mmCIF file of C-alpha atoms and ligand atoms in Angstrom:
data_model
loop_
_atom_site.group_PDB
_atom_site.id
_atom_site.type_symbol
_atom_site.label_atom_id
_atom_site.label_comp_id
_atom_site.label_asym_id
_atom_site.label_seq_id
_atom_site.Cartn_x
_atom_site.Cartn_y
_atom_site.Cartn_z
ATOM 1 C CA UNK A 321 0.191 -0.291 -0.150
ATOM 2 C CA UNK A 322 0.809 3.735 -0.578
ATOM 3 C CA UNK A 323 0.473 5.848 1.977
ATOM 4 C CA UNK A 324 -0.399 9.426 0.841
ATOM 5 C CA UNK A 325 1.073 12.362 2.658
ATOM 6 C CA UNK A 326 -0.725 15.810 2.453
ATOM 7 C CA UNK A 327 0.647 18.942 3.592
ATOM 8 C CA UNK A 328 -2.459 20.867 4.217
ATOM 9 C CA UNK A 329 -2.811 24.479 2.701
ATOM 10 C CA UNK A 330 -5.892 26.969 2.621
ATOM 11 C CA UNK A 331 -5.887 25.772 -1.125
ATOM 12 C CA UNK A 332 -6.125 21.457 -0.816
ATOM 13 C CA UNK A 333 -8.065 21.794 2.798
ATOM 14 C CA UNK A 334 -11.464 21.220 1.687
ATOM 15 C CA UNK A 335 -10.930 19.013 -1.740
ATOM 16 C CA UNK A 336 -8.333 16.906 0.498
ATOM 17 C CA UNK A 337 -11.156 16.524 3.214
ATOM 18 C CA UNK A 338 -13.407 15.126 0.973
ATOM 19 C CA UNK A 339 -11.109 12.464 -0.760
ATOM 20 C CA UNK A 340 -9.968 11.683 3.290
ATOM 21 C CA UNK A 341 -14.104 11.546 4.065
ATOM 22 C CA UNK A 342 -14.459 9.342 1.386
ATOM 23 C CA UNK A 343 -11.255 6.666 2.344
ATOM 24 C CA UNK A 344 -12.520 6.706 5.567
ATOM 25 C CA UNK A 345 -16.675 5.725 4.542
ATOM 26 C CA UNK A 346 -14.852 3.024 2.378
ATOM 27 C CA UNK A 347 -13.094 1.259 4.747
ATOM 28 C CA UNK A 348 -10.005 2.998 4.882
ATOM 29 C CA UNK A 349 -6.999 4.333 7.151
ATOM 30 C CA UNK A 350 -6.291 7.887 7.726
ATOM 31 C CA UNK A 351 -3.967 9.394 9.878
ATOM 32 C CA UNK A 352 -5.362 13.124 10.951
ATOM 33 C CA UNK A 353 -3.772 15.717 13.504
ATOM 34 C CA UNK A 354 -6.154 16.438 17.060
ATOM 35 C CA UNK A 355 -4.362 18.903 19.646
ATOM 36 C CA UNK A 356 -3.570 16.145 21.640
ATOM 37 C CA UNK A 357 -1.382 13.696 19.061
ATOM 38 C CA UNK A 358 -2.486 12.659 16.015
ATOM 39 C CA UNK A 359 -4.857 10.043 15.402
ATOM 40 C CA UNK A 360 -5.051 6.520 13.591
ATOM 41 C CA UNK A 361 -8.783 7.069 11.875
ATOM 42 C CA UNK A 362 -11.008 4.019 10.688
ATOM 43 C CA UNK A 363 -14.581 3.991 10.549
ATOM 44 C CA UNK A 364 -15.920 3.435 14.116
ATOM 45 C CA UNK A 365 -18.940 1.537 13.205
ATOM 46 C CA UNK A 366 -17.888 -0.685 10.546
ATOM 47 C CA UNK A 367 -15.399 -3.615 12.369
ATOM 48 C CA UNK A 368 -13.386 -4.455 9.343
ATOM 49 C CA UNK A 369 -12.192 -1.371 9.523
ATOM 50 C CA UNK A 370 -11.643 -0.736 13.522
ATOM 51 C CA UNK A 371 -9.849 -4.519 12.830
ATOM 52 C CA UNK A 372 -7.181 -3.035 10.033
ATOM 53 C CA UNK A 373 -6.527 -0.087 12.824
ATOM 54 C CA UNK A 374 -4.865 -2.855 15.196
ATOM 55 C CA UNK A 375 -3.315 -4.812 12.432
ATOM 56 C CA UNK A 376 -1.097 -1.108 11.065
ATOM 57 C CA UNK A 377 -0.010 -0.287 14.495
ATOM 58 C CA UNK A 378 -0.040 -4.883 15.419
ATOM 59 C CA UNK A 379 -1.688 -3.267 18.903
ATOM 60 C CA UNK A 380 -3.163 -5.852 21.569
ATOM 61 C CA UNK A 381 -6.455 -7.042 19.518
ATOM 62 C CA UNK A 382 -8.196 -5.977 23.777
ATOM 63 C CA UNK A 383 -6.785 -2.534 24.090
ATOM 64 C CA UNK A 384 -9.901 -0.706 22.977
ATOM 65 C CA UNK A 385 -10.398 2.226 20.726
ATOM 66 C CA UNK A 386 -11.203 6.227 21.554
ATOM 67 C CA UNK A 387 -14.651 6.905 19.503
ATOM 68 C CA UNK A 388 -14.367 10.665 18.476
ATOM 69 C CA UNK A 389 -17.579 12.911 17.552
ATOM 70 C CA UNK A 390 -18.116 16.207 15.861
ATOM 71 C CA UNK A 391 -21.370 17.593 18.280
ATOM 72 C CA UNK A 392 -22.778 16.364 21.291
ATOM 73 C CA UNK A 393 -25.610 15.247 19.574
ATOM 74 C CA UNK A 394 -24.395 11.923 18.601
ATOM 75 C CA UNK A 395 -23.678 11.002 21.431
ATOM 76 C CA UNK A 396 -26.782 9.714 22.338
ATOM 77 C CA UNK A 397 -26.254 7.172 19.006
ATOM 78 C CA UNK A 398 -23.740 5.312 20.505
ATOM 79 C CA UNK A 399 -24.051 5.801 24.402
ATOM 80 C CA UNK A 400 -26.384 3.607 26.447
ATOM 81 C CA UNK A 401 -27.482 6.327 28.434
ATOM 82 C CA UNK A 402 -24.896 10.369 29.498
ATOM 83 C CA UNK A 403 -24.962 9.958 32.954
ATOM 84 C CA UNK A 404 -25.507 13.644 34.717
ATOM 85 C CA UNK A 405 -21.913 13.909 35.654
ATOM 86 C CA UNK A 406 -20.583 13.552 32.477
ATOM 87 C CA UNK A 407 -23.217 15.879 30.979
ATOM 88 C CA UNK A 408 -21.509 18.571 33.727
ATOM 89 C CA UNK A 409 -18.000 17.733 32.521
ATOM 90 C CA UNK A 410 -18.716 17.984 28.538
ATOM 91 C CA UNK A 411 -20.267 21.622 29.075
ATOM 92 C CA UNK A 412 -17.232 22.225 30.920
ATOM 93 C CA UNK A 413 -14.242 20.837 28.970
ATOM 94 C CA UNK A 414 -15.480 19.957 24.828
ATOM 95 C CA UNK A 415 -14.634 19.966 22.601
ATOM 96 C CA UNK A 416 -11.154 19.051 24.644
ATOM 97 C CA UNK A 417 -8.435 16.650 25.214
ATOM 98 C CA UNK A 418 -11.367 14.544 27.275
ATOM 99 C CA UNK A 419 -12.277 11.051 26.477
ATOM 100 C CA UNK A 420 -15.069 9.887 28.642
ATOM 101 C CA UNK A 421 -15.541 6.047 28.728
ATOM 102 C CA UNK A 422 -20.134 5.450 28.306
ATOM 103 C CA UNK A 423 -22.135 2.080 28.388
ATOM 104 C CA UNK A 424 -21.608 1.628 24.963
ATOM 105 C CA UNK A 425 -24.609 1.384 22.482
ATOM 106 C CA UNK A 426 -25.665 -2.290 19.864
ATOM 107 C CA UNK A 427 -24.208 -0.419 17.542
ATOM 108 C CA UNK A 428 -21.069 -0.079 18.339
ATOM 109 C CA UNK A 429 -19.138 -3.016 17.223
ATOM 110 C CA UNK A 430 -16.770 -4.809 20.029
ATOM 111 C CA UNK A 431 -14.351 -4.492 17.191
ATOM 112 C CA UNK A 432 -13.886 -0.647 17.875
ATOM 113 C CA UNK A 433 -14.570 -1.460 21.690
ATOM 114 C CA UNK A 434 -11.899 -4.312 22.185
ATOM 115 C CA UNK A 435 -14.480 -6.704 23.800
ATOM 116 C CA UNK A 436 -16.363 -4.255 26.132
ATOM 117 C CA UNK A 437 -19.694 -2.819 26.615
ATOM 118 C CA UNK A 438 -18.482 0.069 27.329
ATOM 119 C CA UNK A 439 -16.988 2.429 24.827
ATOM 120 C CA UNK A 440 -14.531 5.592 25.173
ATOM 121 C CA UNK A 441 -15.865 8.859 23.239
ATOM 122 C CA UNK A 442 -14.024 12.079 22.484
ATOM 123 C CA UNK A 443 -14.458 15.385 21.121
ATOM 124 C CA UNK A 444 -11.721 17.346 19.521
ATOM 125 C CA UNK A 445 -10.905 20.867 19.386
ATOM 126 C CA UNK A 446 -8.891 20.991 16.056
ATOM 127 C CA UNK A 447 -10.071 22.338 12.748
ATOM 128 C CA UNK A 448 -9.209 19.184 11.158
ATOM 129 C CA UNK A 449 -10.155 16.924 13.186
ATOM 130 C CA UNK A 450 -13.266 18.605 13.470
ATOM 131 C CA UNK A 451 -13.105 18.783 9.414
ATOM 132 C CA UNK A 452 -12.396 15.251 9.275
ATOM 133 C CA UNK A 453 -15.314 13.972 10.910
ATOM 134 C CA UNK A 454 -17.548 15.682 9.011
ATOM 135 C CA UNK A 455 -16.556 15.290 5.654
ATOM 136 C CA UNK A 456 -16.233 11.017 6.593
ATOM 137 C CA UNK A 457 -20.188 11.890 8.392
ATOM 138 C CA UNK A 458 -19.122 9.075 11.064
ATOM 139 C CA UNK A 459 -18.312 8.579 14.169
ATOM 140 C CA UNK A 460 -14.198 7.875 14.182
ATOM 141 C CA UNK A 461 -12.525 5.090 16.470
ATOM 142 C CA UNK A 462 -8.774 6.231 16.565
ATOM 143 C CA UNK A 463 -6.289 5.116 18.600
ATOM 144 C CA UNK A 464 -2.963 7.884 18.819
ATOM 145 C CA UNK A 465 -0.911 7.069 15.470
ATOM 146 C CA UNK A 466 1.618 5.230 16.686
ATOM 147 C CA UNK A 467 3.609 1.432 16.490
ATOM 148 C CA UNK A 468 2.102 0.217 19.511
ATOM 149 C CA UNK A 469 4.570 0.628 22.128
ATOM 150 C CA UNK A 470 6.192 3.590 20.184
ATOM 151 C CA UNK A 471 5.744 7.180 21.799
ATOM 152 C CA UNK A 472 2.616 8.690 20.727
ATOM 153 C CA UNK A 473 3.383 11.046 16.812
ATOM 154 C CA UNK A 474 3.125 14.775 17.371
ATOM 155 C CA UNK A 475 4.127 15.585 14.245
ATOM 156 C CA UNK A 476 3.322 14.164 10.665
ATOM 157 C CA UNK A 477 6.499 12.788 10.607
ATOM 158 C CA UNK A 478 5.852 10.816 13.970
ATOM 159 C CA UNK A 479 3.131 9.204 12.014
ATOM 160 C CA UNK A 480 5.301 8.353 8.131
ATOM 161 C CA UNK A 481 8.259 6.854 10.279
ATOM 162 C CA UNK A 482 5.372 4.183 12.530
ATOM 163 C CA UNK A 483 2.642 3.963 8.788
ATOM 164 C CA UNK A 484 4.909 3.934 5.587
ATOM 165 C CA UNK A 485 2.992 1.694 3.738
ATOM 166 C CA UNK A 486 0.448 0.682 6.733
ATOM 167 C CA UNK A 487 -2.500 2.865 5.760
ATOM 168 C CA UNK A 488 -4.038 4.794 3.143
ATOM 169 C CA UNK A 489 -3.399 8.430 4.088
ATOM 170 C CA UNK A 490 -1.600 11.104 6.951
ATOM 171 C CA UNK A 491 -3.120 14.250 7.095
ATOM 172 C CA UNK A 492 -0.425 16.876 8.138
ATOM 173 C CA UNK A 493 -1.801 19.365 10.000
ATOM 174 C CA UNK A 494 1.352 20.469 12.335
ATOM 175 C CA UNK A 495 2.505 20.007 15.504
ATOM 176 C CA UNK A 496 0.275 19.160 17.931
ATOM 177 C CA UNK A 497 -0.632 21.659 21.021
ATOM 178 C CA UNK A 498 -0.715 19.407 23.968
ATOM 179 C CA UNK A 499 1.390 16.883 23.038
ATOM 180 C CA UNK A 500 0.198 13.790 25.600
ATOM 181 C CA UNK A 501 -2.680 12.513 25.051
ATOM 182 C CA UNK A 502 -6.706 13.367 26.274
ATOM 183 C CA UNK A 503 -7.170 12.739 30.115
ATOM 184 C CA UNK A 504 -9.504 9.907 30.499
ATOM 185 C CA UNK A 505 -12.907 9.878 32.451
ATOM 186 C CA UNK A 506 -15.240 6.666 33.547
ATOM 187 C CA UNK A 507 -17.739 7.944 34.245
ATOM 188 C CA UNK A 508 -20.575 4.377 34.207
ATOM 189 C CA UNK A 509 -19.676 4.191 37.876
ATOM 190 C CA UNK A 510 -21.622 6.130 40.948
ATOM 191 C CA UNK A 511 -18.050 8.192 40.903
ATOM 192 C CA UNK A 512 -15.765 9.138 38.137
ATOM 193 C CA UNK A 513 -12.473 7.440 37.643
ATOM 194 C CA UNK A 514 -9.718 9.076 36.384
ATOM 195 C CA UNK A 515 -8.232 6.789 33.701
ATOM 196 C CA UNK A 516 -5.165 8.506 32.614
ATOM 197 C CA UNK A 517 -3.973 11.446 32.652
ATOM 198 C CA UNK A 518 -4.132 14.352 30.643
ATOM 199 C CA UNK A 519 -4.307 18.542 29.975
ATOM 200 C CA UNK A 520 -7.440 18.142 31.655
ATOM 201 C CA UNK A 521 -6.134 17.846 35.183
ATOM 202 C CA UNK A 522 -7.359 15.384 38.310
ATOM 203 C CA UNK A 523 -8.112 18.937 39.813
ATOM 204 C CA UNK A 524 -10.034 21.342 36.765
ATOM 205 C CA UNK A 525 -12.394 17.213 36.900
ATOM 206 C CA UNK A 526 -13.341 17.689 40.625
ATOM 207 C CA UNK A 527 -13.849 21.400 40.174
ATOM 208 C CA UNK A 528 -16.311 20.450 38.422
ATOM 209 C CA UNK A 529 -17.814 16.633 39.460
ATOM 210 C CA UNK A 530 -16.132 17.055 43.813
ATOM 211 C CA UNK A 531 -14.866 13.804 44.402
ATOM 212 C CA UNK A 532 -12.839 11.615 42.006
ATOM 213 C CA UNK A 533 -11.017 8.122 42.362
ATOM 214 C CA UNK A 534 -8.008 7.786 40.535
ATOM 215 C CA UNK A 535 -7.386 4.424 39.212
ATOM 216 C CA UNK A 536 -4.246 2.628 40.502
ATOM 217 C CA UNK A 537 -2.739 2.248 37.224
ATOM 218 C CA UNK A 538 -2.560 5.760 37.229
ATOM 219 C CA UNK A 539 0.141 6.458 39.628
ATOM 220 C CA UNK A 540 1.972 3.085 39.754
ATOM 221 C CA UNK A 541 3.080 0.207 38.664
ATOM 222 C CA UNK A 542 0.383 -2.606 39.277
ATOM 223 C CA UNK A 543 1.539 -6.685 40.358
ATOM 224 C CA UNK A 544 0.848 -9.546 38.213
ATOM 225 C CA UNK A 545 -2.306 -10.010 38.053
ATOM 226 C CA UNK A 546 -3.776 -6.837 38.378
ATOM 227 C CA UNK A 547 -5.501 -5.493 35.984
ATOM 228 C CA UNK A 548 -6.144 -1.244 34.754
ATOM 229 C CA UNK A 549 -9.906 -0.487 33.985
ATOM 230 C CA UNK A 550 -8.012 1.460 30.783
ATOM 231 C CA UNK A 551 -6.454 -1.911 28.795
ATOM 232 C CA UNK A 552 -3.992 0.803 27.378
ATOM 233 C CA UNK A 553 -1.931 1.156 30.176
ATOM 234 C CA UNK A 554 -0.758 -2.039 31.514
ATOM 235 C CA UNK A 555 1.412 -2.187 27.843
ATOM 236 C CA UNK A 556 4.642 -1.006 28.355
ATOM 237 C CA UNK A 557 4.479 1.981 26.475
ATOM 238 C CA UNK A 558 5.930 5.509 24.772
ATOM 239 C CA UNK A 559 9.203 4.021 25.649
ATOM 240 C CA UNK A 560 12.087 4.820 23.773
ATOM 241 C CA UNK A 561 14.005 1.579 21.974
ATOM 242 C CA UNK A 562 17.394 2.330 24.819
ATOM 243 C CA UNK A 563 16.503 1.913 29.140
ATOM 244 C CA UNK A 564 16.211 5.431 30.050
ATOM 245 C CA UNK A 565 16.159 6.344 33.133
ATOM 246 C CA UNK A 566 14.580 9.246 35.008
ATOM 247 C CA UNK A 567 16.298 10.996 38.165
ATOM 248 C CA UNK A 568 14.333 12.979 40.941
ATOM 249 C CA UNK A 569 16.034 15.417 43.381
ATOM 250 C CA UNK A 570 17.519 19.135 43.794
ATOM 251 C CA UNK A 571 19.099 19.914 40.526
ATOM 252 C CA UNK A 572 22.504 20.306 41.510
ATOM 253 C CA UNK A 573 22.288 16.299 43.037
ATOM 254 C CA UNK A 574 20.580 15.258 39.811
ATOM 255 C CA UNK A 575 22.747 16.204 37.697
ATOM 256 C CA UNK A 576 26.064 15.096 39.401
ATOM 257 C CA UNK A 577 24.422 11.567 39.589
ATOM 258 C CA UNK A 578 23.741 11.930 35.745
ATOM 259 C CA UNK A 579 27.468 12.568 34.888
ATOM 260 C CA UNK A 580 29.047 10.519 37.148
ATOM 261 C CA UNK A 581 26.593 7.561 35.259
ATOM 262 C CA UNK A 582 27.342 8.894 32.081
ATOM 263 C CA UNK A 583 30.816 9.139 32.818
ATOM 264 C CA UNK A 584 30.641 4.924 34.065
ATOM 265 C CA UNK A 585 28.497 3.513 30.812
ATOM 266 C CA UNK A 586 31.007 5.757 28.205
ATOM 267 C CA UNK A 587 33.891 3.931 29.535
ATOM 268 C CA UNK A 588 31.374 0.999 28.414
ATOM 269 C CA UNK A 589 31.702 2.442 25.222
ATOM 270 C CA UNK A 590 28.489 3.267 25.588
ATOM 271 C CA UNK A 591 26.267 6.234 23.634
ATOM 272 C CA UNK A 592 24.141 8.021 26.469
ATOM 273 C CA UNK A 593 21.946 10.625 25.911
ATOM 274 C CA UNK A 594 20.019 13.040 28.639
ATOM 275 C CA UNK A 595 16.780 14.403 27.879
ATOM 276 C CA UNK A 596 17.106 18.508 29.831
ATOM 277 C CA UNK A 597 15.990 21.811 30.618
ATOM 278 C CA UNK A 598 17.252 24.289 28.898
ATOM 279 C CA UNK A 599 18.450 25.840 31.666
ATOM 280 C CA UNK A 600 20.709 23.002 32.037
ATOM 281 C CA UNK A 601 21.785 21.553 28.877
ATOM 282 C CA UNK A 602 25.828 22.491 29.268
ATOM 283 C CA UNK A 603 26.229 21.146 32.983
ATOM 284 C CA UNK A 604 26.046 17.215 31.072
ATOM 285 C CA UNK A 605 29.286 14.688 29.762
ATOM 286 C CA UNK A 606 26.972 12.807 27.986
ATOM 287 C CA UNK A 607 27.000 11.557 24.256
ATOM 288 C CA UNK A 608 24.220 14.257 23.260
ATOM 289 C CA UNK A 609 22.109 16.451 25.518
ATOM 290 C CA UNK A 610 18.051 17.074 23.828
ATOM 291 C CA UNK A 611 16.444 19.979 25.010
ATOM 292 C CA UNK A 612 12.894 19.034 26.451
ATOM 293 C CA UNK A 613 12.032 22.927 27.041
ATOM 294 C CA UNK A 614 12.596 25.519 29.618
ATOM 295 C CA UNK A 615 12.215 24.534 33.394
ATOM 296 C CA UNK A 616 9.160 25.294 35.137
ATOM 297 C CA UNK A 617 6.801 25.353 31.072
ATOM 298 C CA UNK A 618 5.298 22.727 31.195
ATOM 299 C CA UNK A 619 2.862 23.079 29.036
ATOM 300 C CA UNK A 620 6.834 22.977 26.325
ATOM 301 C CA UNK A 621 8.237 19.924 27.490
ATOM 302 C CA UNK A 622 4.845 18.172 26.992
ATOM 303 C CA UNK A 623 4.603 19.390 23.742
ATOM 304 C CA UNK A 624 8.232 17.977 23.330
ATOM 305 C CA UNK A 625 7.946 14.760 25.189
ATOM 306 C CA UNK A 626 7.530 12.246 22.847
ATOM 307 C CA UNK A 627 9.425 14.002 19.589
ATOM 308 C CA UNK A 628 12.633 13.869 22.202
ATOM 309 C CA UNK A 629 11.893 10.318 23.238
ATOM 310 C CA UNK A 630 11.879 9.517 19.777
ATOM 311 C CA UNK A 631 15.021 11.802 19.154
ATOM 312 C CA UNK A 632 16.491 9.505 21.079
ATOM 313 C CA UNK A 633 15.636 6.696 18.751
ATOM 314 C CA UNK A 634 17.384 8.372 16.353
ATOM 315 C CA UNK A 635 20.380 8.521 17.728
ATOM 316 C CA UNK A 636 20.885 5.112 18.869
ATOM 317 C CA UNK A 637 21.782 5.735 22.343
ATOM 318 C CA UNK A 638 22.232 2.779 24.488
ATOM 319 C CA UNK A 639 21.217 4.533 27.499
ATOM 320 C CA UNK A 640 19.025 7.614 28.510
ATOM 321 C CA UNK A 641 19.029 9.633 31.571
ATOM 322 C CA UNK A 642 16.308 11.899 32.487
ATOM 323 C CA UNK A 643 16.052 15.420 34.831
ATOM 324 C CA UNK A 644 12.321 15.047 36.563
ATOM 325 C CA UNK A 645 9.690 18.021 35.389
ATOM 326 C CA UNK A 646 8.164 19.336 38.444
ATOM 327 C CA UNK A 647 4.884 21.494 38.714
ATOM 328 C CA UNK A 648 1.697 22.723 37.519
ATOM 329 C CA UNK A 649 -1.537 21.578 35.880
ATOM 330 C CA UNK A 650 0.477 18.767 33.800
ATOM 331 C CA UNK A 651 2.761 17.676 35.983
ATOM 332 C CA UNK A 652 0.162 14.606 36.549
ATOM 333 C CA UNK A 653 0.076 13.919 32.894
ATOM 334 C CA UNK A 654 3.717 14.051 32.267
ATOM 335 C CA UNK A 655 4.906 12.188 35.052
ATOM 336 C CA UNK A 656 2.508 9.145 33.953
ATOM 337 C CA UNK A 657 3.901 8.864 30.669
ATOM 338 C CA UNK A 658 7.456 9.837 32.200
ATOM 339 C CA UNK A 659 7.552 6.561 34.737
ATOM 340 C CA UNK A 660 6.023 4.444 31.818
ATOM 341 C CA UNK A 661 8.503 5.154 28.427
ATOM 342 C CA UNK A 662 11.088 4.657 31.888
ATOM 343 C CA UNK A 663 9.146 0.911 32.767
ATOM 344 C CA UNK A 664 8.360 2.788 36.064
ATOM 345 C CA UNK A 665 12.798 3.344 36.543
ATOM 346 C CA UNK A 666 12.431 7.136 38.813
ATOM 347 C CA UNK A 667 14.709 7.024 41.478
ATOM 348 C CA UNK A 668 14.492 9.853 43.856
ATOM 349 C CA UNK A 669 17.416 11.239 45.009
ATOM 350 C CA UNK A 670 16.626 13.063 47.946
ATOM 351 C CA UNK A 671 15.063 10.177 49.937
ATOM 352 C CA UNK A 672 18.399 8.528 49.138
ATOM 353 C CA UNK A 673 20.862 10.282 50.742
HETATM 354 O O1 TXA B 592 -5.618 12.098 22.734
HETATM 355 C C1 TXA B 592 -5.945 10.654 22.529
HETATM 356 O O2 TXA B 592 -6.749 10.265 23.304
HETATM 357 C C2 TXA B 592 -5.393 10.868 21.145
HETATM 358 C C3 TXA B 592 -6.010 11.307 19.812
HETATM 359 C C4 TXA B 592 -6.154 10.479 18.614
HETATM 360 O O3 TXA B 592 -7.604 11.086 20.460
HETATM 361 N N1 TXA B 592 -6.161 9.348 21.517
HETATM 362 C C5 TXA B 592 -5.576 8.113 21.919
HETATM 363 O O4 TXA B 592 -6.267 6.681 21.905
HETATM 364 O O5 TXA B 592 -4.476 8.351 22.647
HETATM 365 P P1 TXA B 592 -4.820 5.253 22.410
HETATM 366 O O6 TXA B 592 -5.835 4.644 22.183
HETATM 367 O O7 TXA B 592 -4.151 5.831 21.878
HETATM 368 O O8 TXA B 592 -5.856 5.246 24.005
HETATM 369 C C6 TXA B 592 -7.314 4.907 24.027
HETATM 370 C C7 TXA B 592 -7.031 4.553 26.046
HETATM 371 C C8 TXA B 592 -6.276 3.055 25.922
HETATM 372 O O9 TXA B 592 -5.430 3.229 27.066
HETATM 373 C C9 TXA B 592 -7.419 2.180 25.858
HETATM 374 O O10 TXA B 592 -7.487 1.698 26.933
HETATM 375 C C10 TXA B 592 -8.899 3.513 26.643
HETATM 376 O O11 TXA B 592 -7.479 4.579 26.547
HETATM 377 N N2 TXA B 592 -10.388 3.329 26.583
HETATM 378 C C11 TXA B 592 -10.822 3.053 25.679
HETATM 379 N N3 TXA B 592 -11.876 2.519 25.317
HETATM 380 C C12 TXA B 592 -11.918 2.044 26.502
HETATM 381 C C13 TXA B 592 -12.786 1.723 27.447
HETATM 382 N N4 TXA B 592 -14.538 1.465 27.063
HETATM 383 N N5 TXA B 592 -13.006 1.654 28.881
HETATM 384 C C14 TXA B 592 -11.509 1.807 29.375
HETATM 385 N N6 TXA B 592 -10.295 2.446 28.552
HETATM 386 C C15 TXA B 592 -10.523 2.569 27.497
HETATM 387 MG MG1 MG B 593 -1.720 5.351 22.526
#
């Protein structure tokens, strides 16, 4: 299959959307930008089309997809009920980076929901995503458009890296503004449960709903046999190829520790890459230092996180060390992704000394 890459311009956007919409209706695969990350879209009501997503990504078939819609009115077609708390969250945060898990209606195939009786739904807030949904005139099932296990794509070039020859079309609408996937909240029970942190923070949800539970898989590694409520949270995720370890603590101690470990690794002929804030860039002795953003600029750090992890692969790192990033609305989401990318290797230095 030849994958067509379309850099969108004012001149070609209308025609491109019509063609992309046709591909979706015909059961094909189109990657598109959203405000969070690029999605890999297929008609969410065609089981065969949704199955193609799993094949293209090499994704385990028990990991459900998110159904994207462009208007609140569509929701009732796809879900068995819209609980009060969902209405409040929709009013506050849709369209936007918030996904909610509902009990599904019969029209949503199990191929889309990974065999579950629930369905995750989100209304994205990105002009290209919304235009594609309207042009296709279908709800679009879309996971992040990376090969399973790799960091999510925040640029069209990342999608091409993973999906060239495996999908029909990539709509290049530039870089994604947020850079981390949507927040997921399960609204099927008495109390809302946070399944995946994102731009809409735990605090922003409790501002609207009061009490909220947090699924254990959000903040810690589950034990053998324990199951996260979002099946996707159990897989090794967002991971660069080399082993990544994150050091958390006072700046000078973090820098000294990483430099010491770097020298040891270099003696063993290993290529070391360090993920650093702009301010600390020159303090490291590593072979390559990748700047993720300015200290305290969580929005910039979130936006660059997945691209930096991909760059580590491009540089053929043997070992990666990273600083930890604290503060702000995005801290929960950044920590969650970094923790998973590092396979839970986050070392707290001040606790050790
Ligand atoms: O920002 C996003 O949400 C992006 C863009 C493209 O919209 N999509 C995305 O999809 O991140 P994906 O497939 O990479 O992540 C979906 C997550 C997985 O962890 C999956 O297990 C969970 O949502 N999920 C989907 N349906 C679910 C359901 N019915 N119950 C619980 N978790 C569900
Ligand atoms: Mg994903």
